[in-house]
Tab-separated table of C-alpha atoms in Angstrom:
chain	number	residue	atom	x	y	z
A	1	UNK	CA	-8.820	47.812	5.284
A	2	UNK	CA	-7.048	46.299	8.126
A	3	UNK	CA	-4.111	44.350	7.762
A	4	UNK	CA	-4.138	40.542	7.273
A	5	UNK	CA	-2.252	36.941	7.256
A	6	UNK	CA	-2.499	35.152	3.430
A	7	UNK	CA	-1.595	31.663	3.892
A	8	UNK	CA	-1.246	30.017	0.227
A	9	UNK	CA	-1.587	26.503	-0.443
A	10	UNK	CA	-0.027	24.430	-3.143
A	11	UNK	CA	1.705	25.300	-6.158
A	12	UNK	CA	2.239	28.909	-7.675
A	13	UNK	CA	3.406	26.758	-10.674
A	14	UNK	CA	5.733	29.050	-13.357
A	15	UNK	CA	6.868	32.138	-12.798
A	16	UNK	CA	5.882	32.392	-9.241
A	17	UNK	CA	7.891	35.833	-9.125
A	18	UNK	CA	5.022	37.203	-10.619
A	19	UNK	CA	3.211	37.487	-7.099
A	20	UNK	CA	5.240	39.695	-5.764
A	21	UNK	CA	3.125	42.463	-6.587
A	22	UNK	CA	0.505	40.735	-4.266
A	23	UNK	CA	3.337	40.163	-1.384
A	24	UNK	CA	4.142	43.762	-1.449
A	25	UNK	CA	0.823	45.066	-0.755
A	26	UNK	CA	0.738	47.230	2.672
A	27	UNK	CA	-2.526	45.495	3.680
A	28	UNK	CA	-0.423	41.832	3.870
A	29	UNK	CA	0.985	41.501	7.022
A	30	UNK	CA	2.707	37.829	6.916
A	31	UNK	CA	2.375	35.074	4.140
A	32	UNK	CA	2.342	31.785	5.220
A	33	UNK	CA	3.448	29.512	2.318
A	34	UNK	CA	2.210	25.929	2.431
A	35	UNK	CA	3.992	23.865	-0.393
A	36	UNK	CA	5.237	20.289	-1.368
A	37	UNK	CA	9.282	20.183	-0.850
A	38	UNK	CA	9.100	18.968	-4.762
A	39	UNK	CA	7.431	22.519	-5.699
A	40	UNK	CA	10.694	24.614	-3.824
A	41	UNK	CA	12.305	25.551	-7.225
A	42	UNK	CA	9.076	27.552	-7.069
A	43	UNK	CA	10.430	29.524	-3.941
A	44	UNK	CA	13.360	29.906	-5.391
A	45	UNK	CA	12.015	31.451	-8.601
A	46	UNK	CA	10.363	34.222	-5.346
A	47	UNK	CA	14.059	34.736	-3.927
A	48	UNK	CA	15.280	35.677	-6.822
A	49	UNK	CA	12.963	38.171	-7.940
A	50	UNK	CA	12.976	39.687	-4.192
A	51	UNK	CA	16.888	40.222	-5.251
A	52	UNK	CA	16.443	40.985	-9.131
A	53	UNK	CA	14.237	43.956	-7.944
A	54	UNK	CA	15.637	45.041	-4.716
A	55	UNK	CA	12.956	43.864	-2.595
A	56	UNK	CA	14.459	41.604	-0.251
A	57	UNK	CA	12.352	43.875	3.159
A	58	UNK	CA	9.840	41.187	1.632
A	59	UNK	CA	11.226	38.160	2.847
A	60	UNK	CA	10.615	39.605	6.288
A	61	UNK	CA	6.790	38.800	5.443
A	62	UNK	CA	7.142	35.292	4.189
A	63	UNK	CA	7.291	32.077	6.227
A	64	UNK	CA	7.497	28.723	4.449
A	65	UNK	CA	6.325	25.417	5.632
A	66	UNK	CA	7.668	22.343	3.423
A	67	UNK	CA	5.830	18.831	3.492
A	68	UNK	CA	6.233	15.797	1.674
A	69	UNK	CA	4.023	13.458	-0.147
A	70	UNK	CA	3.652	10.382	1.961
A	71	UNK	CA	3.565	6.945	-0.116
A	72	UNK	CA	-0.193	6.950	0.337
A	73	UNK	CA	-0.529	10.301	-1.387
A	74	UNK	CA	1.936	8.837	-4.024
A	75	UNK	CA	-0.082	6.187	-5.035
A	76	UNK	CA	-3.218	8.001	-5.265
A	77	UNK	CA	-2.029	10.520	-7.201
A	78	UNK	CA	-1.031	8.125	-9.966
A	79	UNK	CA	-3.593	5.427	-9.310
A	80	UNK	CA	-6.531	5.942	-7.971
A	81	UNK	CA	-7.778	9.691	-8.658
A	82	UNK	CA	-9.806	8.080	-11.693
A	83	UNK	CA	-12.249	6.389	-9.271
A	84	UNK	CA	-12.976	10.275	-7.580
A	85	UNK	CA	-15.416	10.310	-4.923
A	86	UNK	CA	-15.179	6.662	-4.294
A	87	UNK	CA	-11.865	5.913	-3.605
A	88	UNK	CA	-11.254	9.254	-1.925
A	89	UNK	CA	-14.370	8.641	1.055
A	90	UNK	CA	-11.991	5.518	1.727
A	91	UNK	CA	-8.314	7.002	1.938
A	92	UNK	CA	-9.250	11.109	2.880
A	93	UNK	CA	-8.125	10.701	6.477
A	94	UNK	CA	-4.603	9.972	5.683
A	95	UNK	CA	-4.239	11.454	2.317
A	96	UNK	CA	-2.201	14.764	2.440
A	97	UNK	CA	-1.456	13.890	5.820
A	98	UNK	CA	1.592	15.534	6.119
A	99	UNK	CA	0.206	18.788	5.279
A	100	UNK	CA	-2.361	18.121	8.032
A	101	UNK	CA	-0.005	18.237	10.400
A	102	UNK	CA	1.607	21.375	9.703
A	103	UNK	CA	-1.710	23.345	9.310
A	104	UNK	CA	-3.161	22.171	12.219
A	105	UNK	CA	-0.143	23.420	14.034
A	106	UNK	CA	0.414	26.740	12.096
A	107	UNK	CA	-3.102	27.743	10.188
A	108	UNK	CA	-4.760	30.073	12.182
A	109	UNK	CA	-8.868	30.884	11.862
A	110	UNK	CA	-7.920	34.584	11.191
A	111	UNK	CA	-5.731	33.472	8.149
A	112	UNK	CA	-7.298	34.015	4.645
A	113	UNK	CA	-6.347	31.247	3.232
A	114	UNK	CA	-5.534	31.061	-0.692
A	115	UNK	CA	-5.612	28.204	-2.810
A	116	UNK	CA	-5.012	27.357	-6.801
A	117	UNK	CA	-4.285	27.258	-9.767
A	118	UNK	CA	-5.230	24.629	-12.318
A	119	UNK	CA	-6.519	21.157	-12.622
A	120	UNK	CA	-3.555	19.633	-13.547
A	121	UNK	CA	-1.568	20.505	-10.214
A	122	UNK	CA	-3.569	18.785	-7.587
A	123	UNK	CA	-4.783	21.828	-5.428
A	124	UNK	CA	-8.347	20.422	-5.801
A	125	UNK	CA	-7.805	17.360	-4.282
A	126	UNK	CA	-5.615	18.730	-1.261
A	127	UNK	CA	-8.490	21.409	-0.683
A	128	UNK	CA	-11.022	18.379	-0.804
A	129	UNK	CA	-8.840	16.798	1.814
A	130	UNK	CA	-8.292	19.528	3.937
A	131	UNK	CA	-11.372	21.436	3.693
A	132	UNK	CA	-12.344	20.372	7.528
A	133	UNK	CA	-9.296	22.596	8.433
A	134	UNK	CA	-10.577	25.483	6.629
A	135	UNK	CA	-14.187	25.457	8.096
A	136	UNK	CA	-13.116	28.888	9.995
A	137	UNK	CA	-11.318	30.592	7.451
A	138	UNK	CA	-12.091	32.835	4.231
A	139	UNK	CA	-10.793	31.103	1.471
A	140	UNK	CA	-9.760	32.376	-2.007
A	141	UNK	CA	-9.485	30.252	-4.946
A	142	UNK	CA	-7.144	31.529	-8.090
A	143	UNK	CA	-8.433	28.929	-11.387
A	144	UNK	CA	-7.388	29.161	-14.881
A	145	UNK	CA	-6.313	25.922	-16.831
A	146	UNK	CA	-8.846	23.213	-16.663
A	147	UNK	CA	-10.914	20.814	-19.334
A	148	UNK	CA	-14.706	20.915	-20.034
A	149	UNK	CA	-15.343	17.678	-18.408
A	150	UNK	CA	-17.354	16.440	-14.785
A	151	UNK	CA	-14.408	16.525	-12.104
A	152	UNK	CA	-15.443	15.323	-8.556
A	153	UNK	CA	-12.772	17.277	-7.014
A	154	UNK	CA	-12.972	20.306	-8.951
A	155	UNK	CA	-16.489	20.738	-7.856
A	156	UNK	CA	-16.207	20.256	-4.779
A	157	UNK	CA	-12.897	22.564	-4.276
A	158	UNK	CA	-15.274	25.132	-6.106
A	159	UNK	CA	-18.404	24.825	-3.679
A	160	UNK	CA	-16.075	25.028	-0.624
A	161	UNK	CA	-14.362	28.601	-1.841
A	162	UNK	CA	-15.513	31.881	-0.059
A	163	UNK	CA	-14.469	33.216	-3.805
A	164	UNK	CA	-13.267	32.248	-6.875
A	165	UNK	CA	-10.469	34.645	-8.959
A	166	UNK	CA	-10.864	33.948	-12.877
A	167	UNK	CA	-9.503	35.093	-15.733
A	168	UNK	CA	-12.410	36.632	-17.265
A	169	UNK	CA	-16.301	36.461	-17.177
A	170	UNK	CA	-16.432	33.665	-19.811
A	171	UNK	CA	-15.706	30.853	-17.592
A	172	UNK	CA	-18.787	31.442	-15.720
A	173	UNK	CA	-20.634	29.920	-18.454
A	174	UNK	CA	-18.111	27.275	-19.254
A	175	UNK	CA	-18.407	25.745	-15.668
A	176	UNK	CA	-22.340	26.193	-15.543
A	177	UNK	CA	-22.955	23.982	-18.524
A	178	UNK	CA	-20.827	21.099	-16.473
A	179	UNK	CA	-22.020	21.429	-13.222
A	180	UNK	CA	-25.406	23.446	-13.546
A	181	UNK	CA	-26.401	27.165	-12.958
A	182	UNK	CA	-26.153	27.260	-9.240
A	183	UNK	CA	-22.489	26.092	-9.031
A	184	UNK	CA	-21.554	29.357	-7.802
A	185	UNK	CA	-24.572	29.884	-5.123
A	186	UNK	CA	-23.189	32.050	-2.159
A	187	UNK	CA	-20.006	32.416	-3.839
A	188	UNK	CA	-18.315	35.834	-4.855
A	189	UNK	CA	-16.992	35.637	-8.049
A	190	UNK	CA	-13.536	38.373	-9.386
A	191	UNK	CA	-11.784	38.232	-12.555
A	192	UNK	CA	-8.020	38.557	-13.055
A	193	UNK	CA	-5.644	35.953	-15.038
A	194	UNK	CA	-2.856	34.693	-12.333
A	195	UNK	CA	-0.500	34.462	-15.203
A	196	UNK	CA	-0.210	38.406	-15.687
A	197	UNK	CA	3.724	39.154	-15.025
A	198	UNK	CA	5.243	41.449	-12.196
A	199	UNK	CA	5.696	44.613	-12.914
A	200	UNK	CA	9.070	45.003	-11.874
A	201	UNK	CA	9.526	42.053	-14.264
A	202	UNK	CA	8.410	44.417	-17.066
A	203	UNK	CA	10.550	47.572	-15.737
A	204	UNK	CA	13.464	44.948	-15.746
A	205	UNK	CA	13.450	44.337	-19.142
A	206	UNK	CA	12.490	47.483	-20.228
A	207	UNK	CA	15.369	48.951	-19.370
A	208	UNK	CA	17.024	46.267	-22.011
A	209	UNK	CA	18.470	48.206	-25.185
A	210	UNK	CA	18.982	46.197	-28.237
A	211	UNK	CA	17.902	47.061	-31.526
A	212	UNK	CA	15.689	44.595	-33.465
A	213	UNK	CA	17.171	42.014	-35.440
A	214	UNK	CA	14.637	43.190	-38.257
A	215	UNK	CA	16.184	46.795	-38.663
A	216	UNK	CA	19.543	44.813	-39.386
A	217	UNK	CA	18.635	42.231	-41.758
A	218	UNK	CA	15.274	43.459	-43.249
A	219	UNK	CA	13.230	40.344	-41.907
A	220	UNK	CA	10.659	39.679	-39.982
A	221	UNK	CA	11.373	37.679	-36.504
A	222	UNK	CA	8.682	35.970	-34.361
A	223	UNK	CA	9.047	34.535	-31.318
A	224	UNK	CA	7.467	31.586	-30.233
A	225	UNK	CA	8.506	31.317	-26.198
A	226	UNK	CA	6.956	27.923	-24.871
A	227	UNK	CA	7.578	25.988	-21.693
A	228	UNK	CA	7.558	22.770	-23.871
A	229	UNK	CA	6.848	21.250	-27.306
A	230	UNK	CA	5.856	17.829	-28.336
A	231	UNK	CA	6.665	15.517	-31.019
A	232	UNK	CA	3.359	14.167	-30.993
A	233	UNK	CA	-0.166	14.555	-29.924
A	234	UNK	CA	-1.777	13.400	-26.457
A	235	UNK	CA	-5.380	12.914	-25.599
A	236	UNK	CA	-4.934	15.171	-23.020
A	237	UNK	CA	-3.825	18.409	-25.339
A	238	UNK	CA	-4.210	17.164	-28.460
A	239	UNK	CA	-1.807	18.887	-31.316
A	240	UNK	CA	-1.691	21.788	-28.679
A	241	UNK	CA	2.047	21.422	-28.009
A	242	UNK	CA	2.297	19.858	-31.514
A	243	UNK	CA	3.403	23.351	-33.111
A	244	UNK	CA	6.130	21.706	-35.903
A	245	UNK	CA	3.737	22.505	-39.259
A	246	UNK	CA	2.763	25.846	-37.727
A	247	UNK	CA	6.622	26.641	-37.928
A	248	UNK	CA	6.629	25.615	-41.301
A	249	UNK	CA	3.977	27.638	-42.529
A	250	UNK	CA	5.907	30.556	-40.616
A	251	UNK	CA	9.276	29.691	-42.464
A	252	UNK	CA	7.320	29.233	-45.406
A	253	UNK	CA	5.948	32.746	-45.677
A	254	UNK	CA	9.811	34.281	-45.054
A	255	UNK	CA	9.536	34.969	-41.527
A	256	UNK	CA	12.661	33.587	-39.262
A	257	UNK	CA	11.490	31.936	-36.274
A	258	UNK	CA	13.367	31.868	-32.730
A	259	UNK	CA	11.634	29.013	-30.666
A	260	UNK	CA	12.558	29.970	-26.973
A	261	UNK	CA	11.661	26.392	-25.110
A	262	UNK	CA	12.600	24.471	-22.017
A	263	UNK	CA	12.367	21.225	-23.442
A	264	UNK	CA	11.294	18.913	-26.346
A	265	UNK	CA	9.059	16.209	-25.342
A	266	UNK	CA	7.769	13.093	-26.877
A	267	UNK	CA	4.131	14.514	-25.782
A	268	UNK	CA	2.498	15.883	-22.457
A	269	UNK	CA	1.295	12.475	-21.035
A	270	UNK	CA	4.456	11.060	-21.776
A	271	UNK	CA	6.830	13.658	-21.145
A	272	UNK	CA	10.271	11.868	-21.903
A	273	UNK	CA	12.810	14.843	-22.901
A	274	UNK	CA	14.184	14.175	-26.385
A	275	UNK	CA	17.304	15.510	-27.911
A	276	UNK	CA	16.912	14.447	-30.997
A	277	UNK	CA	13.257	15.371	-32.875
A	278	UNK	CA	11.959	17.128	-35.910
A	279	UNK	CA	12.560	20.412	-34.218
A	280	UNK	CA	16.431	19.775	-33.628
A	281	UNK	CA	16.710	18.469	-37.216
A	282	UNK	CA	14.700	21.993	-38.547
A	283	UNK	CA	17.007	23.902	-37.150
A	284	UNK	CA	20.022	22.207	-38.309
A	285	UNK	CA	18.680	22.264	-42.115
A	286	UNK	CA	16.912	25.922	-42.164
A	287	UNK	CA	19.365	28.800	-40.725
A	288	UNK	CA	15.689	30.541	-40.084
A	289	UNK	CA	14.863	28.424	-37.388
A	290	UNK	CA	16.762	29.194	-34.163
A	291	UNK	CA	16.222	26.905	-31.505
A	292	UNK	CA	16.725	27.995	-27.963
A	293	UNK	CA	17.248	26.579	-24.870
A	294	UNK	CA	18.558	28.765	-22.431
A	295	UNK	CA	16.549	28.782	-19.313
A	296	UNK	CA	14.133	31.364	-19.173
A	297	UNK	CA	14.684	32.750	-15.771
A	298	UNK	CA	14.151	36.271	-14.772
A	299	UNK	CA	17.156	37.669	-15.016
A	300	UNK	CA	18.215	35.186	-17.607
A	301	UNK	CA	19.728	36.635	-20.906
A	302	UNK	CA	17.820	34.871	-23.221
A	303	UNK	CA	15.540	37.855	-22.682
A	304	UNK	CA	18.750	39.584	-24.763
A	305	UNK	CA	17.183	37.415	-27.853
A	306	UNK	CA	13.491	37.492	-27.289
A	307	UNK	CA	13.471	41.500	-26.927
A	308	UNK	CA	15.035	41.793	-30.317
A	309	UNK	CA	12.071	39.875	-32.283
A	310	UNK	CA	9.067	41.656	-33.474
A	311	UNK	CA	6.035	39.543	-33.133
A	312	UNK	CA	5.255	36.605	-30.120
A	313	UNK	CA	2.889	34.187	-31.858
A	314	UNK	CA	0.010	32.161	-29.904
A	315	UNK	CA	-1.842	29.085	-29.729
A	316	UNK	CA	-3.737	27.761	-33.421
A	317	UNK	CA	-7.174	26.192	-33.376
A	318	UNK	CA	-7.585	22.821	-31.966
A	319	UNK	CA	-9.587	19.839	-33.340
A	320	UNK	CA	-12.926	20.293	-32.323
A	321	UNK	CA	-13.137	16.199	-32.075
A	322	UNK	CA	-11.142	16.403	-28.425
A	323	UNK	CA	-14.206	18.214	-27.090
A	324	UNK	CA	-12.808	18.865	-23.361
A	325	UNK	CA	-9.824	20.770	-24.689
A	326	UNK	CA	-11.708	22.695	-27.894
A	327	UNK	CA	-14.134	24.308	-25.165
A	328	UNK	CA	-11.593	25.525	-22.882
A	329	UNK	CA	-9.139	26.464	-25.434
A	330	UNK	CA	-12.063	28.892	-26.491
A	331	UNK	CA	-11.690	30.415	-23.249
A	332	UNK	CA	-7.952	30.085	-22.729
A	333	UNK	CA	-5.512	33.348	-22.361
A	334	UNK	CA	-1.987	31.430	-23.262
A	335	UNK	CA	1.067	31.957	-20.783
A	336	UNK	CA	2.887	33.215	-23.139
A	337	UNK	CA	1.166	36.199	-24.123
A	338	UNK	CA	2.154	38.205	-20.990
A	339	UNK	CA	6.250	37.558	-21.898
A	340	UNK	CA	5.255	39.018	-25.516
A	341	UNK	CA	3.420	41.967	-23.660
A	342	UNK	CA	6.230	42.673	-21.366
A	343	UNK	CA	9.208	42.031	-23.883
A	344	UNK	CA	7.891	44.219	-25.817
A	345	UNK	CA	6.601	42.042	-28.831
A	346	UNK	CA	3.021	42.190	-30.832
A	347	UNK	CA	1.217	38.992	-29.890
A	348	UNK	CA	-0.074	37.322	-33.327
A	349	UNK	CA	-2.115	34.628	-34.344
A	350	UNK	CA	-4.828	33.141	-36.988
A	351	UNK	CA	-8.231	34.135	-36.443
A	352	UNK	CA	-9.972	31.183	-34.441
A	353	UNK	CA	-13.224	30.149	-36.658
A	354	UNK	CA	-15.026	29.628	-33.258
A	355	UNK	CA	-15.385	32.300	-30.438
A	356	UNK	CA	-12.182	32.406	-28.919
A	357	UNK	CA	-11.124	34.831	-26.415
A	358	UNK	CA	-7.803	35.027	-27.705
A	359	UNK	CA	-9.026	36.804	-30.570
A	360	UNK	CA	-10.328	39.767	-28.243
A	361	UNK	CA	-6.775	39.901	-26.432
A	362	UNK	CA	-5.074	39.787	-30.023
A	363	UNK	CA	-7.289	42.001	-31.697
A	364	UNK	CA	-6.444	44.873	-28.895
A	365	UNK	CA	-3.005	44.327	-28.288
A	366	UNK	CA	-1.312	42.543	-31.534
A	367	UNK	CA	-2.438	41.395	-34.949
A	368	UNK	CA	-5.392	38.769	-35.722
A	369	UNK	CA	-4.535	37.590	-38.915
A	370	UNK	CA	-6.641	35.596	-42.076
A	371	UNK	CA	-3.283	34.813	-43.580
A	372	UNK	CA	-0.517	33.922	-41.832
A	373	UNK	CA	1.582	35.832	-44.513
A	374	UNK	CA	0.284	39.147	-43.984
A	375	UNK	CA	2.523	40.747	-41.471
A	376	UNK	CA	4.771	41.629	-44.137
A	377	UNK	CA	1.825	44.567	-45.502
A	378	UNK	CA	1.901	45.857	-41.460
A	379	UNK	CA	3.891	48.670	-40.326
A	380	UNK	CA	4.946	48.984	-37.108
A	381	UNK	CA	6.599	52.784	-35.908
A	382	UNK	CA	3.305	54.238	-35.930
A	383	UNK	CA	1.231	51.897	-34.045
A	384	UNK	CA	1.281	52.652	-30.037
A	385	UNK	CA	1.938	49.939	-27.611
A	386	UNK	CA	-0.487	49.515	-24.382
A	387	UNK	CA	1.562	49.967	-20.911
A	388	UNK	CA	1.396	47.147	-19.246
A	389	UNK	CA	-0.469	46.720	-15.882
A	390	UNK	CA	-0.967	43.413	-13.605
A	391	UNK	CA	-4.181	43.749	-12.097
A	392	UNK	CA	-4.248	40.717	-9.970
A	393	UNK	CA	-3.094	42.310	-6.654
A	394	UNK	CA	-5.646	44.750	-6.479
A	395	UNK	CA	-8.341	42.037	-7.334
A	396	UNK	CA	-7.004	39.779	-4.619
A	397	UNK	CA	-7.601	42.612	-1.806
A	398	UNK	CA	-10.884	43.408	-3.403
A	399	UNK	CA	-12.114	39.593	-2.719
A	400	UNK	CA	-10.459	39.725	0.751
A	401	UNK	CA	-12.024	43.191	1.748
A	402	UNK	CA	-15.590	41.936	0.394
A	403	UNK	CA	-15.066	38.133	2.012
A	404	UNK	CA	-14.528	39.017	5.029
A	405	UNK	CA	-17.159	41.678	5.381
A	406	UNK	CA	-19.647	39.485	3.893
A	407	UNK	CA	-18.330	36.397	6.539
């Protein structure tokens, strides 16, 4: 396979470290990195994995090209996406205009060009808008969190991909029954989630030594590591994010619960950071709930604390009356379940009463449970862990190998 120029597009959203893997690769000659000044923290979060694991000769590879959004593109982001196809016919020639600029000075036709990750972060709408630029180029599309529901822009970012990188085989189906069976006509399709971790992420904290809190005070600890929770519920994610009586029925069976999170929200569509909620008031009444706030960057040692639990627990069932998020939470592989695999933690949940693919992943790698007090009948020295592997990079060059044959 001869060697090639990636030029990415848009947000790597969390733990962007995790594509280092990718950037590493022999076959990737340059990476051209297209992304909103108001994403950097995301090249940051590169920089200082390049450093954590001694590959700064990667930098070499990696030029960045910054826009902003211009008051146009600010406007329709909050306004006027609801009207789709209609508004966007009227403002597409100067929406992302900034962007246009720099591609149409530094994008060349030889570039494969790669663009994600989920609905909520725009990338549909900026490949919409730029799609004229791409007309010459392979392009890759990375997709994992969306909502079964009819999205102009999604479709169309779909139908204009060379390839489409998903998590697993089930989402075929999922986007077939919204847009019809041919939605993927002419397109090759590869399956990988984009959240798996970097492996020198793993090595790093392998190499982390503490004994479990369990083997010194005879309890059982569970995680629960979480970008954000909510005080209350959101049309959007429902009780998703809404995980207080889930802790309660954890504390309730004698578990002690360490709730590594960012932030506490009022709820995901209105994201106000509160410092005062049921969650802060828990865990000044129960000395089994440990709230944590610590960032939880690589390299960050709050990693000290989550190492030392035993179990990493997952997403409950939603209400199947919020229809868009009960289908794709059937499909859904949470974030989270790649720090439990790499720190070292069995992932746990309830059994789903629906087909949820969750269960699979839990069933292999953790503990699907009927009763959420049952992990005090398991015993863990003789069950073997499975090595963790990202297989994302390998996928990637498989899609660019057979894309550009096949163009």
């Amino acid at each position: 396979m001869k060697k090639f120029t990636v030029a990415h597009i848009g947000n790597f959203d969390i733990c962007a470290n995790r594509y280092i893997d990718l950037f590493e690769k022999e076959e990737i000659k340059k990476i051209k990195i297209f992304i909103n000044e108001n994403k950097y923290y995301q090249i940051d979060d590169i920089k200082l994995g390049l450093k954590l694991y001694g590959k700064q000769n990667i930098s070499k590879k990696i030029k960045i090209f910054t826009y902003k959004n211009t008051f146009v593109d600010k406007i329709y982001f909050k306004y006027l996406q609801r009207y789709n196809k209609y508004s966007f016919f009227f403002f597409k020639k100067i929406l992302i205009f900034k962007l246009k600029v720099l591609l149409k000075r530094n994008l060349s036709t030889d570039d494969i060009v790669w663009i994600g990750e989920n609905d909520y972060d725009n990338h549909n709408l900026i490949h919409c808008s730029i799609k004229k630029y791409l007309v010459n180029n392979v392009v890759i599309k990375n997709y994992k969190e969306t909502r079964f529901s009819y999205k102009f822009f999604e479709k169309e970012s779909i139908q204009n991909s060379n390839s489409i990188i998903f998590p697993h085989k089930y989402y075929l189906d999922f986007f077939k029954k919204i847009y019809g069976k041919n939605i993927f006509q002419n397109i090759r399709l590869y399956f990988s989630d984009q959240d798996q971790r970097s492996k020198y992420h793993y090595e790093w904290i392998k190499s982390i030594k503490l004994k479990k809190y369990s083997l010194i005070d005879k309890k059982i600890h569970i995680a629960i590591v979480v970008g954000q929770v909510a005080s209350e519920s959101c049309n959007r994610s429902g009780d998703r994010y809404v995980i207080f009586d889930s802790i309660l029925k954890l504390l309730g069976c004698g578990y002690v619960i360490h709730l590594f999170v960012k932030n506490v929200i009022k709820s995901r569509t209105d994201p106000t950071i509160l410092h005062e909620s049921i969650y802060h008031e828990l865990a000044s009444k129960n000395k089994n709930f440990i709230l944590s706030f610590e960032p939880m960057n690589i390299g960050s040692k709050i990693y000290n604390k989550i190492v030392r639990c035993d179990y990493g627990y997952l997403h409950d069932d939603v209400e199947k009356s919020n229809i868009p998020l009960f289908e794709f939470q059937k499909l859904n592989i949470p974030n989270r379940y790649y720090e439990y695999l790499v720190t070292n933690l069995y992932p746990i949940s309830l059994k789903q009463k629906t087909f949820s693919y969750q269960n699979i992943l839990v069933k292999e790698n953790g503990f699907l449970l009927n009763n959420i007090c049952d992990l005090g009948s398991v015993k863990l020295d003789n069950i073997p862990k499975n090595s963790f592997y990202n297989s994302f990079p390998n996928v990637f060059l498989k899609a660019v190998s057979e894309c550009s044959s096949y163009n």
